[in-house]
Amino acid sequence: MASRSYSNLLELASGEPASISQIRRRIPRVMTVAGIISDFDSDSDSDGSSSAPSSPRDRTIVVANQLPISARRRTDGRGWEFSWDKDSLLLQLKDAIGDRGADMEFVYVGCLRDEIPAADQDEVSQVLLETFKCVPAFLPPDLLARYYHGFCKQQLWPLFHYMLPLSPDLGGRFDRSLWQAYVSANKIFADKILEVINPDDDFVWVHDYHLMVLPTFLRKRFNRVKLGFFLHSPFPSSEIYKTLPVREELLRSLLNSDLIGFHTFDYARHFLSCCGRMLGLSYESKRGYIGLEYYGRTVSIKILPVGIHLDQLKSVLSLPETEKKVQELVEQFLDKGRVMVLGVDDMDIFKGISLKLLAMEELLKQHQEWRGKIVLVQIANPARGRGKGVKEVQAESFATMKRINEAYGEPPGYEPIILIDEPLPFSHRIAYYVVAECCLVTAVRDGMNLIPYEYIISRQGNQQLDNVLGLASPAQKKSMLVISEFIGCSPSLSGAVRVNPWNTEAVADAMVNALEMKEQEKQFRHEKHYKYVSSHDVGYWANSFLQDLQRTCRDHSTRRNWGIGFGLGFRVVALDTNFRKLAMEHIVSAYKRTRTRAILLDYDGTLMPQASIDKRPSTKSIEILNTLCSDKNNVVFLVSARSRATLGHWFAPCENLGVAAEHGYFFRLKRDAGWETCVPVADFNWKQIADPVMSLYMETTDGSMIDDKETMLVWSYEDADPDFGSCQAKELLDHLESVLANEPVSVKSGQHIVEVKPQGVSKGLVARRLLSTMQERGLTPDFVLCIGDDRSDEDMFEVITTSIPSTSSLTPTTEVFACTVGQKPSKAKYYLDDTAEIVRLMQGLATVSEQALRTQQNGQIDT
């Protein structure tokens, strides 16, 4: 079926509907009709497929808040001129990928920095698309202000940098209208992507916190879209993030991506912790890749810091203007016997400029030998945001600089701090890197910060610059770094002197340590850093991300997909082609036409919700079970991990209900029958070993408990902190496996539990025993229904689904329904969403049995 976005564009372009065959012949790789807004609330194709022709080349649609384009009005006022923004990361990743991405085509979607009048937008769209393969998203000025300067910069950006809005002056309080503007802007971006996307072939790579709900819009339109997201800012800890009123909406939107990238493990760990604490999701590592299971889809997590554009930086180092500026700085500082320490930061509240100046003051105060020698040059780039906070930082920085220069500005002509707050050409900034003996980065929180990387490459320099600096050939290079431990590049630079920027005395000592370090040590650290930075450039980062995105999306075509949920709660269920939802009409039909039925039911999580506090069966559940048991064609068995005393008490009203307790160690066919064992009676002396170990972990894990059953010991941490409980469970599992290695028991972990039970005991044993018992009585079942929710029930599923070919317990014509609760990897072939659906299903089967019994009774009366 043709993509609706394509057909809409063609119809609007031609003024008349286009047939599918016409679409196939005429669809271009990139559409040129601008301004089409698609209807996201309309029904989408169930699998998001399209019949558009495949391209011989892979294509990636790169989406970010801003296009890598510079725009300016022509001098005559007629039209616009455009050029590539060489400093844009989006352009650098394309250039730096080089031969590694020779078969990759890039299309960009984003906003322009300049406001384009509505009358010029169509022409600008056409020019950008044809000349630069860029698709501009035009946001109305009011929407742009509320989206970017409002929600992004006043709410998301401060929160992601650990600033809570405790007062109106500390970050923006949550404003629902700004959130709505954010969603509306993301929807416009999605509409622009729909104009150019070929969903069967293209990859979509979304960048940064400005577009965190965009994945939901794209996934809703194309269930199988190949979608990656990279967050360039920090991701805060769960304690900070959960204060955001729209926390779940953002998490669920990000989880509609196939691959989510972070600069550091800390950021990824915080995201995974939020998913666990707020959405109840767990993750696991498989062969080095971290994955989250989300409604049958595996969302991969990528941890890789971005790099710099190495070739571009080296080319700037070779420019004549760079060499000229280096010569000027040598005369200004080195020829006068002064040592330059360099800082390069945006003028915003998180870059720690004032803390850096205070650290410099502390150095001059405590180390008088450096007075008159050391100079801190602070290059302050214009802030990307605006508002009161930026003005306060600027005023404080200049006031602090003035005070320090007045206090320590001896001898005459010496200024210990030089603050440059005007935009510098990139070549001039590189020149400062070349001359600086040490680079100082004291941001209190920063997503990545590539300044240290640029400094390292610049200090490597080239022969021409070595001559200007007066270095012997071959020169031994050095690049000392004092960096904050709160920035994303810190873990990658193990040779840097890491500091807590809030401790200005420690920062001052670190600066002196860096400057006075032995030359050989400086050179060794530089060589280590240069090797890493030069091999992990922006091309390496981009290529690695896209390779992982291709790997993650490889099985899209082998899965069945459909969307569920409304609004930003939308998500896609992806299941194996043989795994489908159990339809009521299908099983009822099979139930009606069969005469010998075996029904095996788990209890907790199946008939009873896991979150329920009162675990006793409801009156309704008892009535349903009694109705099913009263049907002479049925053998109904309840299989649970609970003790036989508890199950016997709870289900005493069910006379004909078979019960298996403690995972099947004990079982009975009817209420009045005696309890039997599925395995030989075991020796339980192992409890004397296991119980003290479990007790130790119970005491040290608040919210955990021990359930001591006749044949099992179960340590439960359902009410404990999820992260700490999970960590303790892994330790306990290893501990128990070690101390019980020579005992006839098995140690297993389950959903919030660690259990020890006799070897050979499983729910699968109950299923096998029931089927063989029925066969011995001449009751070979022609209908088998087995429902469970966790790992222990998989044994039952395996038995009933493999019994047909392997034993005579079942016949080839037997209707077998193995059903799990929720969409997850399972040996079952069917699923239902929750316990409520399970109860409705059982009620439906009970109704069929009631009707059959009533019909039979009426027939006997008539006779």
CSV table of N, CA and C in Angstrom, one decimal, residues 52-98:
chain,number,residue,atom,x,y,z
A,52,ALA,N,6.7,2.4,-1.9
A,52,ALA,CA,7.7,3.2,-2.6
A,52,ALA,C,8.9,2.4,-3.0
A,53,PRO,N,9.5,2.7,-4.1
A,53,PRO,CA,10.6,1.9,-4.5
A,53,PRO,C,11.8,2.1,-3.6
A,54,SER,N,12.7,1.1,-3.4
A,54,SER,CA,13.8,1.2,-2.6
A,54,SER,C,14.9,1.9,-3.3
A,55,SER,N,15.8,2.6,-2.5
A,55,SER,CA,16.9,3.3,-3.1
A,55,SER,C,18.1,2.4,-3.1
A,56,PRO,N,19.0,2.5,-4.0
A,56,PRO,CA,20.2,1.7,-4.0
A,56,PRO,C,21.2,2.2,-2.9
A,57,ARG,N,20.9,3.4,-2.3
A,57,ARG,CA,21.8,3.9,-1.3
A,57,ARG,C,20.9,4.1,0.0
A,58,ASP,N,21.6,3.9,1.2
A,58,ASP,CA,20.9,4.2,2.4
A,58,ASP,C,20.8,5.7,2.5
A,59,ARG,N,19.8,6.1,3.1
A,59,ARG,CA,19.6,7.6,3.3
A,59,ARG,C,19.2,7.8,4.8
A,60,THR,N,19.8,8.8,5.4
A,60,THR,CA,19.5,9.2,6.7
A,60,THR,C,18.9,10.6,6.8
A,61,ILE,N,17.8,10.8,7.4
A,61,ILE,CA,17.2,12.1,7.6
A,61,ILE,C,17.6,12.6,9.0
A,62,VAL,N,18.4,13.6,9.0
A,62,VAL,CA,19.0,14.1,10.3
A,62,VAL,C,18.1,15.3,10.7
A,63,VAL,N,17.5,15.2,11.9
A,63,VAL,CA,16.6,16.2,12.4
A,63,VAL,C,17.1,16.8,13.6
A,64,ALA,N,17.1,18.1,13.6
A,64,ALA,CA,17.6,18.9,14.8
A,64,ALA,C,16.8,20.2,14.8
A,65,ASN,N,17.0,20.9,16.0
A,65,ASN,CA,16.3,22.2,16.1
A,65,ASN,C,16.7,23.2,15.0
A,66,GLN,N,18.0,23.2,14.7
A,66,GLN,CA,18.5,24.2,13.7
A,66,GLN,C,19.2,23.4,12.5
A,67,LEU,N,18.9,23.9,11.3
A,67,LEU,CA,19.6,23.4,10.2
A,67,LEU,C,21.1,23.9,10.2
A,68,PRO,N,22.0,23.1,9.5
A,68,PRO,CA,23.4,23.5,9.4
A,68,PRO,C,23.6,24.5,8.3
A,69,ILE,N,22.7,25.6,8.3
A,69,ILE,CA,22.7,26.5,7.2
A,69,ILE,C,22.8,28.0,7.8
A,70,SER,N,23.5,28.8,7.2
A,70,SER,CA,23.5,30.2,7.5
A,70,SER,C,22.8,31.0,6.4
A,71,ALA,N,21.9,31.9,6.8
A,71,ALA,CA,21.1,32.6,5.8
A,71,ALA,C,21.3,34.1,6.0
A,72,ARG,N,21.2,34.8,4.9
A,72,ARG,CA,21.2,36.3,5.0
A,72,ARG,C,20.5,36.9,3.7
A,73,ARG,N,20.0,38.0,3.9
A,73,ARG,CA,19.3,38.7,2.8
A,73,ARG,C,20.3,39.2,1.8
A,74,ARG,N,19.9,39.1,0.6
A,74,ARG,CA,20.8,39.7,-0.5
A,74,ARG,C,20.9,41.2,-0.3
A,75,THR,N,22.0,41.7,-0.8
A,75,THR,CA,22.2,43.2,-0.6
A,75,THR,C,21.2,44.0,-1.3
A,76,ASP,N,20.6,43.5,-2.3
A,76,ASP,CA,19.6,44.3,-3.0
A,76,ASP,C,18.2,44.1,-2.4
A,77,GLY,N,18.1,43.2,-1.4
A,77,GLY,CA,16.9,43.0,-0.7
A,77,GLY,C,15.9,42.0,-1.4
A,78,ARG,N,16.4,41.5,-2.5
A,78,ARG,CA,15.6,40.5,-3.3
A,78,ARG,C,16.0,39.1,-3.0
A,79,GLY,N,15.4,38.4,-2.1
A,79,GLY,CA,15.7,37.0,-1.9
A,79,GLY,C,16.7,36.8,-0.8
A,80,TRP,N,17.2,35.6,-0.7
A,80,TRP,CA,18.1,35.2,0.3
A,80,TRP,C,19.3,34.4,-0.2
A,81,GLU,N,20.4,34.5,0.5
A,81,GLU,CA,21.6,33.8,0.2
A,81,GLU,C,21.8,32.8,1.3
A,82,PHE,N,22.3,31.6,1.0
A,82,PHE,CA,22.5,30.5,1.9
A,82,PHE,C,23.9,29.9,1.8
A,83,SER,N,24.4,29.5,2.9
A,83,SER,CA,25.7,28.8,2.9
A,83,SER,C,25.7,27.8,4.0
A,84,TRP,N,26.6,26.8,3.9
A,84,TRP,CA,26.8,25.8,5.0
A,84,TRP,C,27.4,26.5,6.2
A,85,ASP,N,26.9,26.1,7.4
A,85,ASP,CA,27.5,26.5,8.7
A,85,ASP,C,28.5,25.5,9.1
A,86,LYS,N,29.8,25.8,8.8
A,86,LYS,CA,30.9,24.9,9.0
A,86,LYS,C,31.0,24.4,10.5
A,87,ASP,N,30.5,25.2,11.4
A,87,ASP,CA,30.6,24.9,12.9
A,87,ASP,C,29.5,23.9,13.3
A,88,SER,N,28.6,23.7,12.5
A,88,SER,CA,27.4,22.8,12.9
A,88,SER,C,27.9,21.3,13.0
A,89,LEU,N,27.5,20.7,14.1
A,89,LEU,CA,27.8,19.3,14.3
A,89,LEU,C,27.1,18.4,13.2
A,90,LEU,N,25.9,18.8,12.8
A,90,LEU,CA,25.2,18.1,11.8
A,90,LEU,C,25.9,18.0,10.5
A,91,LEU,N,26.5,19.1,10.1
A,91,LEU,CA,27.3,19.1,8.8
A,91,LEU,C,28.6,18.3,9.0
A,92,GLN,N,29.2,18.5,10.2
A,92,GLN,CA,30.5,17.8,10.5
A,92,GLN,C,30.4,16.3,10.5
A,93,LEU,N,29.3,15.8,11.0
A,93,LEU,CA,29.1,14.3,11.0
A,93,LEU,C,29.0,13.8,9.6
A,94,LYS,N,28.4,14.6,8.7
A,94,LYS,CA,28.4,14.1,7.3
A,94,LYS,C,29.8,14.2,6.6
A,95,ASP,N,30.5,15.3,6.8
A,95,ASP,CA,31.8,15.4,6.2
A,95,ASP,C,32.8,14.4,6.8
A,96,ALA,N,32.8,14.3,8.1
A,96,ALA,CA,33.8,13.5,8.8
A,96,ALA,C,33.6,12.0,8.6
A,97,ILE,N,32.4,11.6,8.3
A,97,ILE,CA,32.1,10.2,8.1
A,97,ILE,C,32.9,9.6,6.9
A,98,GLY,N,33.1,10.5,5.9
A,98,GLY,CA,34.0,10.2,4.8
A,98,GLY,C,33.7,8.9,4.1
